[in-house]
């Protein structure tokens, strides 16, 4: 747009995502100018080691992040990651009225309240589509398209690394450690896979999703988190025996009890029917189900990670905040007015699949069934396989509180007729 003042952009970080942001900004410069209504100009790129970035223009590189943030840029794009110093940089940018685009789920899951307050005080935008489910448009639909509806549930696969490992275990029958090793060798798992396999990454994303879906502030600490390191080949085999597969799910639910709403938010592995749409989401892909009162069920599917897909979401946000700058407007602010409380995991309503190695003699089933009855847990299905010294009992429950189910499993494990509790896993998704 000749004559229009350019929108100046500071890019913090130039790794997997940042490199692709630079490429897209450069390759699509003319289109972006037309879409925004002004040229989008990269004013500087902050990195740690400038001599390692031969792929980007050397004159743009700097190690002085503070000076770049404090310069006359209009927008700060942060693709460094981690809480500090990213938090300090972004607060500084927002307080100075600069709009922020970030892919940093760890930071948002801890400090989005503080960041939104700074954005509001200065009239700046805060966009973060890349932080959850990478390229997939999901946060904008929650913040904008569904703002007139009442969302009741958001459930999905939001971590590609763990999905790749669980898909691999399901297709080969191999164990967790062996499959993780393979995922690392192929570059799907990072050298330190802790944040992914222990569910921290998915928990951060669940906190962000629950905050947006339920108009409340939910942080990573509010999310019940279990990773996949405890998922065994026996669990996968047990799931297969029931026509199910195991997925690491992020589940955010609105629970209405006596007319009062609260939030249940958790990340854990669960068995889902092989006929469930999430069961067909394999490898590094992500997919998220959203249910809303008026809209009904929706599914969002696509690439949840990788340089180019993540950069696509960053660029979409960059165009949005740049357009707002051109018209001196603003995007949506934080919407946390509902301030719903988060329920403890023990109160969550779940179903369990339990596989037991038992002695095959009269009275075993009745002893096991008595423990369920004692805890007010109703059994949906029981199957016994094998005989005499090698019997296995598979039980699927109806929904009960997670606390009641846990106590049931603890007590059953202590029964003399139970040799081993082979597999315990939550069950999600209706059989269709
Ligand atoms: N890689 C993905 O697939 C993906 C997907 C979604 C979201 N994200 C998020 O995007 C962000 C970036 O991820 P990435 O994979 O590109 O990471 P990366 O490690 O490849 O890149 C990080 C960059 O930040 C720079 N950096 C680190 N500390 C710095 C400092 N103190 N000063 C200046 N520069 C510094 C590094 O030099 C590097 O260029 C993270 O928040 C991540 O969670 C990544
Ligand atoms: N480590 C994340 C990257 C995307 O946020 C994953 O495996 O999905
Ligand atoms: Na996204």
Short mmCIF file of C-alpha atoms and ligand atoms in Angstrom, two decimals:
data_model
loop_
_atom_site.label_atom_id
_atom_site.label_comp_id
_atom_site.label_asym_id
_atom_site.label_seq_id
_atom_site.Cartn_x
_atom_site.Cartn_y
_atom_site.Cartn_z
CA UNK A 1 0.00 0.00 0.00
CA UNK A 2 2.06 2.96 -1.18
CA UNK A 3 2.04 5.85 1.23
CA UNK A 4 0.80 3.76 4.19
CA UNK A 5 3.07 3.77 7.22
CA UNK A 6 4.51 0.24 7.55
CA UNK A 7 3.61 -1.97 10.51
CA UNK A 8 6.98 -2.69 12.11
CA UNK A 9 7.49 -6.13 13.58
CA UNK A 10 10.08 -7.39 16.11
CA UNK A 11 10.63 -11.14 15.99
CA UNK A 12 11.96 -12.71 19.20
CA UNK A 13 13.49 -16.13 18.50
CA UNK A 14 14.50 -17.68 15.20
CA UNK A 15 14.42 -21.43 15.71
CA UNK A 16 12.06 -24.01 14.22
CA UNK A 17 9.06 -21.65 14.17
CA UNK A 18 10.86 -18.28 13.85
CA UNK A 19 12.75 -19.32 10.70
CA UNK A 20 9.45 -20.18 9.01
CA UNK A 21 7.87 -16.91 10.18
CA UNK A 22 10.70 -15.01 8.45
CA UNK A 23 10.30 -17.11 5.29
CA UNK A 24 6.53 -16.58 5.07
CA UNK A 25 6.85 -12.85 5.82
CA UNK A 26 9.43 -12.49 3.06
CA UNK A 27 7.84 -14.76 0.43
CA UNK A 28 4.35 -13.33 0.87
CA UNK A 29 5.26 -9.68 1.45
CA UNK A 30 3.09 -8.30 -1.36
CA UNK A 31 0.03 -10.36 -0.41
CA UNK A 32 0.40 -9.50 3.28
CA UNK A 33 0.59 -5.79 2.43
CA UNK A 34 -2.63 -6.08 0.43
CA UNK A 35 -4.39 -8.04 3.18
CA UNK A 36 -3.30 -5.75 5.99
CA UNK A 37 -3.65 -2.47 4.15
CA UNK A 38 -0.05 -1.47 4.95
CA UNK A 39 3.39 -3.02 4.44
CA UNK A 40 4.42 -5.47 7.20
CA UNK A 41 8.10 -4.79 7.85
CA UNK A 42 10.43 -7.01 9.83
CA UNK A 43 12.42 -4.50 11.93
CA UNK A 44 14.65 -6.91 13.85
CA UNK A 45 15.16 -10.52 14.91
CA UNK A 46 16.42 -11.30 18.42
CA UNK A 47 18.51 -14.46 18.75
CA UNK A 48 21.16 -15.82 21.09
CA UNK A 49 23.84 -16.59 18.50
CA UNK A 50 23.64 -14.35 15.38
CA UNK A 51 26.41 -16.21 13.53
CA UNK A 52 24.23 -19.35 13.52
CA UNK A 53 21.45 -17.77 11.45
CA UNK A 54 22.72 -17.60 7.87
CA UNK A 55 19.16 -18.15 6.53
CA UNK A 56 17.93 -14.70 7.60
CA UNK A 57 19.21 -11.19 6.69
CA UNK A 58 22.26 -10.53 8.92
CA UNK A 59 21.47 -6.82 9.34
CA UNK A 60 18.23 -7.70 11.16
CA UNK A 61 19.82 -9.92 13.79
CA UNK A 62 20.46 -8.71 17.32
CA UNK A 63 21.14 -10.20 20.74
CA UNK A 64 19.75 -7.13 22.52
CA UNK A 65 16.13 -8.20 23.03
CA UNK A 66 15.26 -5.30 25.35
CA UNK A 67 16.47 -2.67 22.88
CA UNK A 68 14.46 -4.32 20.07
CA UNK A 69 11.30 -4.49 22.20
CA UNK A 70 11.78 -0.86 23.26
CA UNK A 71 12.39 0.35 19.69
CA UNK A 72 9.60 1.91 17.58
CA UNK A 73 8.10 -1.45 16.56
CA UNK A 74 4.29 -1.85 16.50
CA UNK A 75 4.11 -5.61 17.06
CA UNK A 76 6.27 -8.10 18.99
CA UNK A 77 6.16 -11.74 17.82
CA UNK A 78 7.58 -14.10 20.44
CA UNK A 79 8.72 -17.58 19.40
CA UNK A 80 11.41 -18.19 22.02
CA UNK A 81 9.40 -20.20 24.56
CA UNK A 82 9.69 -20.65 28.33
CA UNK A 83 8.35 -18.39 31.04
CA UNK A 84 11.26 -16.04 31.70
CA UNK A 85 12.56 -13.88 30.15
CA UNK A 86 9.63 -14.11 27.68
CA UNK A 87 7.15 -12.88 30.34
CA UNK A 88 9.21 -9.78 31.10
CA UNK A 89 9.72 -8.94 27.40
CA UNK A 90 6.03 -9.34 26.55
CA UNK A 91 4.83 -7.32 29.56
CA UNK A 92 7.21 -4.56 28.56
CA UNK A 93 5.93 -4.65 24.97
CA UNK A 94 2.25 -4.63 25.98
CA UNK A 95 2.72 -1.85 28.53
CA UNK A 96 4.24 0.25 25.74
CA UNK A 97 1.10 -0.38 23.63
CA UNK A 98 2.74 -2.84 21.23
CA UNK A 99 0.56 -5.76 20.18
CA UNK A 100 1.89 -9.23 20.93
CA UNK A 101 1.66 -12.48 18.98
CA UNK A 102 3.07 -15.51 20.78
CA UNK A 103 3.21 -19.31 20.40
CA UNK A 104 4.21 -19.74 24.04
CA UNK A 105 1.71 -22.08 25.75
CA UNK A 106 3.82 -22.50 28.90
CA UNK A 107 3.76 -18.73 29.50
CA UNK A 108 0.05 -18.29 28.69
CA UNK A 109 -1.00 -21.19 30.90
CA UNK A 110 0.65 -19.46 33.87
CA UNK A 111 0.41 -15.73 33.21
CA UNK A 112 -2.34 -14.96 30.70
CA UNK A 113 -4.23 -12.89 33.30
CA UNK A 114 -1.30 -10.58 33.88
CA UNK A 115 -0.56 -10.31 30.14
CA UNK A 116 -4.20 -9.52 29.27
CA UNK A 117 -4.33 -6.87 32.00
CA UNK A 118 -1.25 -5.19 30.54
CA UNK A 119 -2.77 -5.41 27.04
CA UNK A 120 -6.05 -3.89 28.24
CA UNK A 121 -4.36 -1.05 30.13
CA UNK A 122 -2.46 -0.01 27.00
CA UNK A 123 -5.13 -0.86 24.39
CA UNK A 124 -2.90 -3.48 22.74
CA UNK A 125 -3.74 -6.91 21.26
CA UNK A 126 -2.63 -10.30 22.58
CA UNK A 127 -3.03 -13.20 20.11
CA UNK A 128 -1.76 -16.76 20.54
CA UNK A 129 -3.37 -19.14 18.01
CA UNK A 130 -0.10 -21.10 17.57
CA UNK A 131 0.06 -21.95 21.29
CA UNK A 132 -2.59 -24.69 21.04
CA UNK A 133 -2.84 -27.25 18.24
CA UNK A 134 -0.32 -25.42 16.02
CA UNK A 135 -1.75 -24.61 12.60
CA UNK A 136 -5.32 -25.60 13.48
CA UNK A 137 -7.62 -22.60 13.85
CA UNK A 138 -9.03 -23.32 17.30
CA UNK A 139 -8.48 -20.41 19.68
CA UNK A 140 -9.94 -17.82 17.29
CA UNK A 141 -13.10 -19.97 16.86
CA UNK A 142 -13.38 -20.23 20.66
CA UNK A 143 -12.70 -16.52 21.28
CA UNK A 144 -14.70 -15.17 18.35
CA UNK A 145 -16.85 -17.53 16.25
CA UNK A 146 -18.40 -19.30 19.27
CA UNK A 147 -18.61 -16.21 21.49
CA UNK A 148 -22.41 -16.26 21.13
CA UNK A 149 -22.81 -19.89 22.18
CA UNK A 150 -22.42 -21.82 25.44
CA UNK A 151 -19.56 -24.30 25.20
CA UNK A 152 -19.99 -27.42 27.30
CA UNK A 153 -16.97 -29.54 26.39
CA UNK A 154 -13.61 -29.36 24.64
CA UNK A 155 -11.83 -32.70 24.28
CA UNK A 156 -8.94 -33.67 22.11
CA UNK A 157 -5.47 -34.79 21.21
CA UNK A 158 -3.26 -31.71 21.60
CA UNK A 159 0.22 -33.24 21.80
CA UNK A 160 1.77 -34.71 18.67
CA UNK A 161 4.74 -36.38 20.34
CA UNK A 162 2.66 -38.54 22.68
CA UNK A 163 0.14 -39.27 19.92
CA UNK A 164 2.97 -40.48 17.69
CA UNK A 165 4.22 -42.78 20.48
CA UNK A 166 0.76 -44.18 21.36
CA UNK A 167 -0.10 -44.72 17.65
CA UNK A 168 3.22 -46.58 17.29
CA UNK A 169 2.54 -48.78 20.34
CA UNK A 170 -0.93 -49.56 18.97
CA UNK A 171 0.28 -50.55 15.52
CA UNK A 172 3.37 -52.57 16.57
CA UNK A 173 2.43 -53.89 20.02
CA UNK A 174 5.81 -52.62 21.29
CA UNK A 175 6.36 -51.17 24.77
CA UNK A 176 6.58 -47.51 25.78
CA UNK A 177 10.37 -47.20 26.19
CA UNK A 178 11.12 -48.86 22.85
CA UNK A 179 8.60 -46.69 21.00
CA UNK A 180 9.86 -43.48 22.64
CA UNK A 181 13.38 -44.39 21.50
CA UNK A 182 12.10 -44.81 17.94
CA UNK A 183 10.24 -41.46 18.10
CA UNK A 184 13.44 -39.74 19.28
CA UNK A 185 15.49 -41.38 16.52
CA UNK A 186 13.00 -40.17 13.89
CA UNK A 187 13.00 -36.63 15.33
CA UNK A 188 9.37 -36.74 16.53
CA UNK A 189 10.33 -36.57 20.22
CA UNK A 190 12.72 -33.94 21.55
CA UNK A 191 16.02 -34.92 23.21
CA UNK A 192 14.34 -34.10 26.54
CA UNK A 193 10.78 -35.36 26.01
CA UNK A 194 9.62 -34.68 29.61
CA UNK A 195 7.25 -31.80 28.82
CA UNK A 196 5.47 -33.93 26.24
CA UNK A 197 5.44 -37.45 27.72
CA UNK A 198 4.61 -36.32 31.27
CA UNK A 199 1.69 -34.29 29.96
CA UNK A 200 2.95 -30.79 30.90
CA UNK A 201 2.59 -29.51 27.31
CA UNK A 202 -0.95 -30.89 27.01
CA UNK A 203 -1.85 -29.52 30.47
CA UNK A 204 -0.76 -26.01 29.45
CA UNK A 205 -2.91 -26.30 26.33
CA UNK A 206 -5.87 -27.63 28.36
CA UNK A 207 -5.60 -24.63 30.70
CA UNK A 208 -5.69 -22.23 27.72
CA UNK A 209 -8.65 -24.07 26.14
CA UNK A 210 -10.64 -24.19 29.39
CA UNK A 211 -10.01 -20.47 30.03
CA UNK A 212 -11.34 -19.50 26.60
CA UNK A 213 -14.19 -22.02 26.45
CA UNK A 214 -15.55 -21.24 29.91
CA UNK A 215 -14.67 -17.53 30.24
CA UNK A 216 -12.61 -18.14 33.37
CA UNK A 217 -8.96 -18.02 34.38
CA UNK A 218 -7.60 -21.56 34.44
CA UNK A 219 -3.87 -22.13 34.94
CA UNK A 220 -1.68 -25.21 34.37
CA UNK A 221 -1.73 -25.87 38.14
CA UNK A 222 -5.53 -26.33 37.96
CA UNK A 223 -5.21 -29.17 35.44
CA UNK A 224 -5.10 -32.77 36.66
CA UNK A 225 -2.17 -34.23 34.72
CA UNK A 226 -1.07 -37.78 34.00
CA UNK A 227 1.42 -38.57 31.21
CA UNK A 228 1.94 -41.67 29.09
CA UNK A 229 5.08 -43.18 30.71
CA UNK A 230 2.86 -45.64 32.62
CA UNK A 231 1.04 -46.90 29.51
CA UNK A 232 2.19 -50.47 28.89
CA UNK A 233 1.95 -52.89 25.99
CA UNK A 234 -0.55 -54.77 28.23
CA UNK A 235 -2.77 -51.67 28.43
CA UNK A 236 -2.73 -51.32 24.65
CA UNK A 237 -3.48 -55.03 24.20
CA UNK A 238 -6.33 -54.81 26.74
CA UNK A 239 -7.76 -51.83 24.83
CA UNK A 240 -7.54 -53.72 21.54
CA UNK A 241 -9.36 -56.68 23.11
CA UNK A 242 -12.29 -54.33 23.74
CA UNK A 243 -12.22 -52.66 20.31
CA UNK A 244 -10.56 -49.59 21.78
CA UNK A 245 -7.31 -47.66 21.47
CA UNK A 246 -5.36 -45.50 23.93
CA UNK A 247 -4.96 -41.73 23.45
CA UNK A 248 -3.60 -38.96 25.65
CA UNK A 249 -6.64 -36.71 25.97
CA UNK A 250 -7.07 -33.16 27.17
CA UNK A 251 -10.61 -32.89 28.52
CA UNK A 252 -12.24 -29.60 29.54
CA UNK A 253 -15.84 -29.87 30.72
CA UNK A 254 -18.50 -27.57 32.07
CA UNK A 255 -20.19 -29.39 34.93
CA UNK A 256 -23.61 -28.20 36.10
CA UNK A 257 -24.59 -29.33 39.58
CA UNK A 258 -27.80 -28.04 41.17
CA UNK A 259 -27.79 -25.13 38.76
CA UNK A 260 -24.20 -24.14 39.59
CA UNK A 261 -21.46 -24.41 36.94
CA UNK A 262 -17.87 -25.49 37.54
CA UNK A 263 -14.98 -26.68 35.37
CA UNK A 264 -13.42 -30.12 35.17
CA UNK A 265 -10.06 -30.02 33.36
CA UNK A 266 -7.68 -32.93 33.01
CA UNK A 267 -5.04 -34.60 30.87
CA UNK A 268 -4.62 -38.35 31.02
CA UNK A 269 -4.39 -41.41 28.81
CA UNK A 270 -7.78 -42.99 28.10
CA UNK A 271 -9.23 -45.85 26.09
CA UNK A 272 -11.59 -44.67 23.36
CA UNK A 273 -13.63 -46.82 20.96
CA UNK A 274 -11.82 -47.50 17.68
CA UNK A 275 -14.97 -46.15 15.98
CA UNK A 276 -14.54 -42.76 17.71
CA UNK A 277 -13.30 -40.00 15.34
CA UNK A 278 -10.35 -39.28 17.67
CA UNK A 279 -9.20 -42.91 17.35
CA UNK A 280 -8.32 -42.30 13.70
CA UNK A 281 -6.08 -39.35 14.56
CA UNK A 282 -2.65 -40.90 14.25
CA UNK A 283 1.00 -39.92 14.31
CA UNK A 284 1.86 -36.29 14.99
CA UNK A 285 -1.61 -34.94 14.13
CA UNK A 286 -3.87 -33.12 16.59
CA UNK A 287 -7.68 -33.06 16.74
CA UNK A 288 -10.07 -31.32 19.09
CA UNK A 289 -13.80 -31.84 19.63
CA UNK A 290 -15.88 -28.91 20.75
CA UNK A 291 -19.48 -29.21 21.93
CA UNK A 292 -21.68 -26.16 22.35
CA UNK A 293 -25.38 -25.85 23.19
CA UNK A 294 -26.55 -24.32 19.92
CA UNK A 295 -23.78 -25.40 17.51
CA UNK A 296 -23.69 -29.04 18.61
CA UNK A 297 -20.51 -31.04 17.97
CA UNK A 298 -17.54 -29.77 15.94
CA UNK A 299 -14.15 -31.29 15.24
CA UNK A 300 -10.95 -29.38 14.44
CA UNK A 301 -8.19 -31.47 12.82
CA UNK A 302 -4.73 -30.83 11.37
CA UNK A 303 -1.05 -30.35 12.07
CA UNK A 304 -0.41 -29.41 15.68
CA UNK A 305 3.32 -28.80 15.38
CA UNK A 306 6.23 -28.21 13.01
CA UNK A 307 7.88 -25.02 11.81
CA UNK A 308 5.69 -24.15 8.82
CA UNK A 309 2.30 -25.19 10.28
CA UNK A 310 2.99 -23.27 13.50
CA UNK A 311 4.25 -20.26 11.54
CA UNK A 312 0.96 -20.29 9.57
CA UNK A 313 -0.94 -19.66 12.82
CA UNK A 314 1.58 -16.97 13.87
CA UNK A 315 1.19 -15.19 10.52
CA UNK A 316 -2.61 -15.35 10.77
CA UNK A 317 -2.38 -13.59 14.14
CA UNK A 318 0.15 -11.11 12.81
CA UNK A 319 -2.21 -10.13 9.98
CA UNK A 320 -5.06 -9.74 12.50
CA UNK A 321 -3.13 -7.48 14.90
CA UNK A 322 -1.61 -5.50 12.00
CA UNK A 323 -5.08 -4.91 10.53
CA UNK A 324 -6.23 -3.67 13.93
CA UNK A 325 -3.26 -1.28 14.07
CA UNK A 326 -4.13 0.07 10.59
CA UNK A 327 -7.70 0.94 11.65
CA UNK A 328 -6.69 1.84 15.24
CA UNK A 329 -8.98 -0.94 16.43
CA UNK A 330 -8.59 -3.88 18.79
CA UNK A 331 -9.25 -7.60 18.80
CA UNK A 332 -11.13 -9.38 21.58
CA UNK A 333 -9.97 -8.76 25.15
CA UNK A 334 -9.74 -11.34 27.90
CA UNK A 335 -13.15 -12.80 28.73
CA UNK A 336 -12.91 -14.27 32.23
CA UNK A 337 -16.11 -12.77 33.66
CA UNK A 338 -17.66 -16.16 34.53
CA UNK A 339 -14.82 -16.98 36.98
CA UNK A 340 -16.02 -20.58 37.32
CA UNK A 341 -14.29 -22.68 39.99
CA UNK A 342 -12.23 -25.75 38.97
CA UNK A 343 -13.39 -29.04 40.54
CA UNK A 344 -10.84 -31.41 42.10
CA UNK A 345 -10.12 -34.54 40.02
CA UNK A 346 -11.69 -36.77 42.67
CA UNK A 347 -15.07 -35.17 41.87
CA UNK A 348 -14.73 -35.73 38.11
CA UNK A 349 -17.11 -38.26 36.62
CA UNK A 350 -15.09 -40.98 34.83
CA UNK A 351 -15.35 -44.61 33.75
CA UNK A 352 -12.62 -47.17 34.36
CA UNK A 353 -11.42 -50.24 32.51
CA UNK A 354 -9.79 -52.69 34.90
CA UNK A 355 -7.99 -55.87 33.92
CA UNK A 356 -7.21 -58.34 36.75
CA UNK A 357 -5.19 -61.52 36.95
CA UNK A 358 -7.28 -63.71 39.28
CA UNK A 359 -7.52 -67.23 40.62
CA UNK A 360 -10.26 -69.03 38.66
CA UNK A 361 -12.32 -70.51 41.45
CA UNK A 362 -15.89 -70.14 42.66
CA UNK A 363 -16.66 -66.91 44.47
CA UNK A 364 -13.93 -64.72 42.90
CA UNK A 365 -16.34 -62.70 40.80
CA UNK A 366 -18.69 -62.13 43.72
CA UNK A 367 -15.82 -60.91 45.94
CA UNK A 368 -14.68 -58.49 43.26
CA UNK A 369 -18.25 -57.35 42.54
CA UNK A 370 -18.84 -56.73 46.26
CA UNK A 371 -16.02 -54.15 46.34
CA UNK A 372 -17.63 -52.25 43.46
CA UNK A 373 -21.00 -52.30 45.24
CA UNK A 374 -19.39 -51.12 48.49
CA UNK A 375 -18.06 -48.03 46.69
CA UNK A 376 -21.32 -47.41 44.83
CA UNK A 377 -19.64 -48.08 41.47
CA UNK A 378 -21.84 -49.75 38.89
CA UNK A 379 -20.33 -52.36 36.53
CA UNK A 380 -21.16 -51.99 32.81
CA UNK A 381 -19.48 -55.16 31.49
CA UNK A 382 -17.44 -58.11 32.76
CA UNK A 383 -15.48 -60.61 30.72
CA UNK A 384 -13.46 -63.56 31.94
CA UNK A 385 -10.76 -65.15 29.84
CA UNK A 386 -8.71 -68.29 30.55
CA UNK A 387 -9.17 -70.91 33.25
CA UNK A 388 -7.80 -72.16 36.58
CA UNK A 389 -4.28 -70.77 37.07
CA UNK A 390 -4.40 -68.29 34.26
CA UNK A 391 -7.65 -66.35 34.42
CA UNK A 392 -8.08 -62.72 33.60
CA UNK A 393 -11.08 -60.66 34.51
CA UNK A 394 -11.86 -57.53 32.52
CA UNK A 395 -14.31 -55.04 34.02
CA UNK A 396 -15.65 -51.82 32.52
CA UNK A 397 -17.56 -49.55 34.88
CA UNK A 398 -20.34 -47.05 34.42
CA UNK A 399 -19.50 -43.44 35.26
CA UNK A 400 -18.66 -42.76 38.92
CA UNK A 401 -16.54 -40.20 40.74
CA UNK A 402 -12.84 -40.64 40.08
CA UNK A 403 -12.26 -40.84 43.86
CA UNK A 404 -14.70 -43.76 44.23
CA UNK A 405 -13.11 -45.57 41.29
CA UNK A 406 -9.61 -45.13 42.70
CA UNK A 407 -10.63 -46.50 46.12
CA UNK A 408 -12.34 -49.43 44.39
CA UNK A 409 -9.17 -50.31 42.48
CA UNK A 410 -7.00 -49.97 45.62
CA UNK A 411 -9.24 -52.32 47.57
CA UNK A 412 -9.51 -54.88 44.75
CA UNK A 413 -5.72 -54.94 44.44
CA UNK A 414 -5.58 -56.09 48.09
CA UNK A 415 -8.01 -59.03 47.70
CA UNK A 416 -6.20 -62.39 48.17
CA UNK A 417 -7.98 -63.81 45.08
CA UNK A 418 -6.49 -61.04 42.88
CA UNK A 419 -2.97 -61.95 41.81
CA UNK A 420 -2.29 -58.76 39.90
CA UNK A 421 -4.03 -55.63 38.71
CA UNK A 422 -2.77 -55.84 35.12
CA UNK A 423 -4.19 -52.63 33.69
CA UNK A 424 -6.28 -49.72 34.92
CA UNK A 425 -7.28 -47.00 32.54
CA UNK A 426 -10.03 -44.45 32.16
CA UNK A 427 -12.52 -44.95 29.35
CA UNK A 428 -13.87 -42.01 27.32
CA UNK A 429 -16.17 -41.60 24.33
CA UNK A 430 -19.43 -43.35 23.69
CA UNK A 431 -19.45 -46.56 21.66
CA UNK A 432 -20.95 -45.65 18.29
N1 LIG B 1 8.12 -26.29 17.24
C1 LIG B 1 6.82 -26.48 17.20
O1 LIG B 1 6.31 -27.35 16.52
C2 LIG B 1 5.92 -25.60 18.02
C3 LIG B 1 4.52 -25.74 17.90
C4 LIG B 1 3.68 -24.89 18.64
C5 LIG B 1 4.23 -23.96 19.47
N2 LIG B 1 5.60 -23.86 19.59
C6 LIG B 1 6.13 -22.87 20.50
O2 LIG B 1 6.89 -21.91 19.76
C7 LIG B 1 7.95 -21.42 20.55
C8 LIG B 1 9.27 -21.63 19.82
O3 LIG B 1 9.44 -23.00 19.53
P1 LIG B 1 10.61 -23.51 18.55
O4 LIG B 1 10.31 -24.94 18.31
O5 LIG B 1 10.77 -22.61 17.39
O6 LIG B 1 11.87 -23.39 19.52
P2 LIG B 1 13.43 -23.37 19.12
O7 LIG B 1 14.19 -23.85 20.30
O8 LIG B 1 13.65 -24.03 17.81
O9 LIG B 1 13.73 -21.80 18.92
C9 LIG B 1 13.83 -20.91 19.98
C10 LIG B 1 14.61 -19.69 19.53
O10 LIG B 1 14.69 -18.75 20.60
C11 LIG B 1 16.03 -18.26 20.70
N3 LIG B 1 16.30 -17.87 22.09
C12 LIG B 1 16.26 -18.65 23.19
N4 LIG B 1 16.58 -17.91 24.28
C13 LIG B 1 16.81 -16.66 23.85
C14 LIG B 1 17.23 -15.45 24.47
N5 LIG B 1 17.40 -15.39 25.78
N6 LIG B 1 17.39 -14.35 23.72
C15 LIG B 1 17.19 -14.38 22.37
N7 LIG B 1 16.80 -15.51 21.72
C16 LIG B 1 16.64 -16.61 22.45
C17 LIG B 1 16.88 -19.42 20.25
O11 LIG B 1 18.14 -18.97 19.84
C18 LIG B 1 16.04 -19.95 19.09
O12 LIG B 1 16.33 -19.19 17.94
C19 LIG B 1 7.84 -22.13 21.90
O13 LIG B 1 7.07 -21.37 22.78
C20 LIG B 1 7.08 -23.40 21.54
O14 LIG B 1 6.37 -23.94 22.62
C21 LIG B 1 6.44 -24.64 18.87
N1 LIG B 2 5.81 -30.65 21.61
C1 LIG B 2 4.55 -30.30 21.07
C2 LIG B 2 4.73 -29.23 20.01
C3 LIG B 2 3.49 -28.52 19.62
O1 LIG B 2 3.01 -27.68 20.63
C4 LIG B 2 3.87 -31.56 20.49
O2 LIG B 2 4.48 -32.63 20.48
O3 LIG B 2 2.72 -31.49 20.11
NA1 LIG B 3 -3.93 -23.32 16.77
#
